Amino acid sequence: MRRLIILMVIMALAGTALADERQVGSAGAQFLKIGVGSKYQGMAEASVASVNDVYSLYWNPAGMVEVENWAVGFTNVNWLLDIDLNYVGIARKFEDVGTFGVSVTVLSTGEQEITTVDQQDGTGQTYSASSYAIGLSYARQLTNRFAFGVTGKLLGEKIGKVDARGMAFDFGTLLYTGFESLRLGMSISNMGPDMKFTGTGLQVPYDPNDGNDNNTAVDAQLATNDYNLPMTFRVGLAYDVPVGPRSILTLSSEFKHPNDNVQQGSFGGQFAYNEQFFLRGGYKINYDEETLALGGGLDTKVTGDTRLMIDYSWQDFGRLESTQRFSVGFTF
């Protein structure tokens, strides 16, 4: 356990040692930073130590050990500029083996009109952009106080007639400290090789003599640079406080170190009544626009052992107004 924690810290420090303000905007695949699970968005993403359901596949794969049998979750993110992100995750626990999970994230935009310098009102043609991540996760309780999880992901991005493909890994740990309900969580997300755009959209005619002779232009291809993935290291604490015979207040905090920005933080809380009704809130620190987050949820029995979870969150985005997320999930 001690070796795993030390290894994760070393990997995080090595990958983020150069992260500062000069690195802002230097990483691609930015859709990987759009969080899922309205429950955790309502707590301002202070999630790495508090996540305990199917959304562990995104925030901290070690949290999957809290899944009791089957868990399914779906989130729709109404992002900025009419961009939609949809996420679906499935997790299944096998006794004495561990918990396995599969997740799919798809970001899509509507058709956009193509413009050029000469045709600034549009060419009559359109293009679209999309991104996806397909993940396979595994988590296991190594001791009664320590859990470890890992996710492997296939990634893809497409804009017009060019695309890029790659792969990445997430690693997470969850430590039950033994002091009442205090948990310590850590994760490293999106570790992987650089990606690069290729495709027919980069093909152009080229005349080395710029039309000064009778040579015919030849086919050429524009060169593109590799781009980094948005690797992020998270560490945080979570603690449950009983506030009545049927009520629990969960307090959570998180420190985040991305490789393409400055350090950020968040803290949040969830008030649960009768393990059925939930109110949430949180605040983000050192983000460009995001600050206050609010949300709520309902957990109700459907039939037999099947339960339905419905969650909603609202996030203030400053000058960009706000974003909303809706999540629906089942456990059975």
mmCIF file with all atom_site columns, N, CA and C in Angstrom, residues 150-153 167-171 188-193 229 231:
data_model
loop_
_atom_site.group_PDB
_atom_site.id
_atom_site.type_symbol
_atom_site.label_atom_id
_atom_site.label_alt_id
_atom_site.label_comp_id
_atom_site.label_asym_id
_atom_site.label_entity_id
_atom_site.label_seq_id
_atom_site.pdbx_PDB_ins_code
_atom_site.Cartn_x
_atom_site.Cartn_y
_atom_site.Cartn_z
_atom_site.occupancy
_atom_site.B_iso_or_equiv
_atom_site.pdbx_formal_charge
_atom_site.auth_seq_id
_atom_site.auth_comp_id
_atom_site.auth_asym_id
_atom_site.auth_atom_id
_atom_site.pdbx_PDB_model_num
ATOM 1  N N  . VAL A 1 150 ? -7.813 1.071  -11.594 1.00 0.00 ? 150 VAL A N  1
ATOM 2  C CA . VAL A 1 150 ? -7.143 1.498  -12.822 1.00 0.00 ? 150 VAL A CA 1
ATOM 3  C C  . VAL A 1 150 ? -8.154 1.491  -13.964 1.00 0.00 ? 150 VAL A C  1
ATOM 4  N N  . THR A 1 151 ? -7.985 2.413  -14.893 1.00 0.00 ? 151 THR A N  1
ATOM 5  C CA . THR A 1 151 ? -8.832 2.498  -16.080 1.00 0.00 ? 151 THR A CA 1
ATOM 6  C C  . THR A 1 151 ? -7.947 2.659  -17.308 1.00 0.00 ? 151 THR A C  1
ATOM 7  N N  . GLY A 1 152 ? -8.232 1.895  -18.348 1.00 0.00 ? 152 GLY A N  1
ATOM 8  C CA . GLY A 1 152 ? -7.602 2.074  -19.651 1.00 0.00 ? 152 GLY A CA 1
ATOM 9  C C  . GLY A 1 152 ? -8.628 2.646  -20.614 1.00 0.00 ? 152 GLY A C  1
ATOM 10 N N  . LYS A 1 153 ? -8.224 3.645  -21.421 1.00 0.00 ? 153 LYS A N  1
ATOM 11 C CA . LYS A 1 153 ? -9.183 4.334  -22.276 1.00 0.00 ? 153 LYS A CA 1
ATOM 12 C C  . LYS A 1 153 ? -8.665 4.429  -23.716 1.00 0.00 ? 153 LYS A C  1
ATOM 13 N N  . MET A 1 167 ? -4.629 6.680  -26.617 1.00 0.00 ? 167 MET A N  1
ATOM 14 C CA . MET A 1 167 ? -5.011 5.899  -25.453 1.00 0.00 ? 167 MET A CA 1
ATOM 15 C C  . MET A 1 167 ? -4.485 6.579  -24.194 1.00 0.00 ? 167 MET A C  1
ATOM 16 N N  . ALA A 1 168 ? -5.101 6.267  -23.077 1.00 0.00 ? 168 ALA A N  1
ATOM 17 C CA . ALA A 1 168 ? -4.697 6.873  -21.808 1.00 0.00 ? 168 ALA A CA 1
ATOM 18 C C  . ALA A 1 168 ? -5.062 5.931  -20.665 1.00 0.00 ? 168 ALA A C  1
ATOM 19 N N  . PHE A 1 169 ? -4.485 6.223  -19.481 1.00 0.00 ? 169 PHE A N  1
ATOM 20 C CA . PHE A 1 169 ? -4.747 5.429  -18.282 1.00 0.00 ? 169 PHE A CA 1
ATOM 21 C C  . PHE A 1 169 ? -5.048 6.348  -17.109 1.00 0.00 ? 169 PHE A C  1
ATOM 22 N N  . ASP A 1 170 ? -5.941 5.876  -16.245 1.00 0.00 ? 170 ASP A N  1
ATOM 23 C CA . ASP A 1 170 ? -6.223 6.524  -14.964 1.00 0.00 ? 170 ASP A CA 1
ATOM 24 C C  . ASP A 1 170 ? -5.845 5.562  -13.847 1.00 0.00 ? 170 ASP A C  1
ATOM 25 N N  . PHE A 1 171 ? -5.305 6.093  -12.763 1.00 0.00 ? 171 PHE A N  1
ATOM 26 C CA . PHE A 1 171 ? -4.982 5.304  -11.582 1.00 0.00 ? 171 PHE A CA 1
ATOM 27 C C  . PHE A 1 171 ? -5.569 5.998  -10.356 1.00 0.00 ? 171 PHE A C  1
ATOM 28 N N  . ILE A 1 188 ? -4.682 9.881  -10.615 1.00 0.00 ? 188 ILE A N  1
ATOM 29 C CA . ILE A 1 188 ? -4.001 10.480 -11.762 1.00 0.00 ? 188 ILE A CA 1
ATOM 30 C C  . ILE A 1 188 ? -4.815 10.110 -12.990 1.00 0.00 ? 188 ILE A C  1
ATOM 31 N N  . SER A 1 189 ? -5.242 11.114 -13.736 1.00 0.00 ? 189 SER A N  1
ATOM 32 C CA . SER A 1 189 ? -6.109 10.888 -14.898 1.00 0.00 ? 189 SER A CA 1
ATOM 33 C C  . SER A 1 189 ? -5.402 11.267 -16.193 1.00 0.00 ? 189 SER A C  1
ATOM 34 N N  . ASN A 1 190 ? -5.698 10.513 -17.233 1.00 0.00 ? 190 ASN A N  1
ATOM 35 C CA . ASN A 1 190 ? -5.284 10.838 -18.608 1.00 0.00 ? 190 ASN A CA 1
ATOM 36 C C  . ASN A 1 190 ? -3.771 10.789 -18.810 1.00 0.00 ? 190 ASN A C  1
ATOM 37 N N  . MET A 1 191 ? -3.145 9.756  -18.288 1.00 0.00 ? 191 MET A N  1
ATOM 38 C CA . MET A 1 191 ? -1.729 9.510  -18.576 1.00 0.00 ? 191 MET A CA 1
ATOM 39 C C  . MET A 1 191 ? -1.632 8.718  -19.881 1.00 0.00 ? 191 MET A C  1
ATOM 40 N N  . GLY A 1 192 ? -0.910 9.257  -20.848 1.00 0.00 ? 192 GLY A N  1
ATOM 41 C CA . GLY A 1 192 ? -0.794 8.542  -22.107 1.00 0.00 ? 192 GLY A CA 1
ATOM 42 C C  . GLY A 1 192 ? 0.074  9.286  -23.098 1.00 0.00 ? 192 GLY A C  1
ATOM 43 N N  . PRO A 1 193 ? 0.389  8.649  -24.233 1.00 0.00 ? 193 PRO A N  1
ATOM 44 C CA . PRO A 1 193 ? 1.224  9.294  -25.254 1.00 0.00 ? 193 PRO A CA 1
ATOM 45 C C  . PRO A 1 193 ? 0.488  10.435 -25.941 1.00 0.00 ? 193 PRO A C  1
ATOM 46 N N  . LEU A 1 229 ? -2.030 15.128 -23.663 1.00 0.00 ? 229 LEU A N  1
ATOM 47 C CA . LEU A 1 229 ? -3.317 14.894 -23.010 1.00 0.00 ? 229 LEU A CA 1
ATOM 48 C C  . LEU A 1 229 ? -3.384 15.713 -21.722 1.00 0.00 ? 229 LEU A C  1
ATOM 49 N N  . MET A 1 231 ? -3.376 15.648 -18.469 1.00 0.00 ? 231 MET A N  1
ATOM 50 C CA . MET A 1 231 ? -3.152 14.824 -17.284 1.00 0.00 ? 231 MET A CA 1
ATOM 51 C C  . MET A 1 231 ? -3.400 15.641 -16.015 1.00 0.00 ? 231 MET A C  1
#
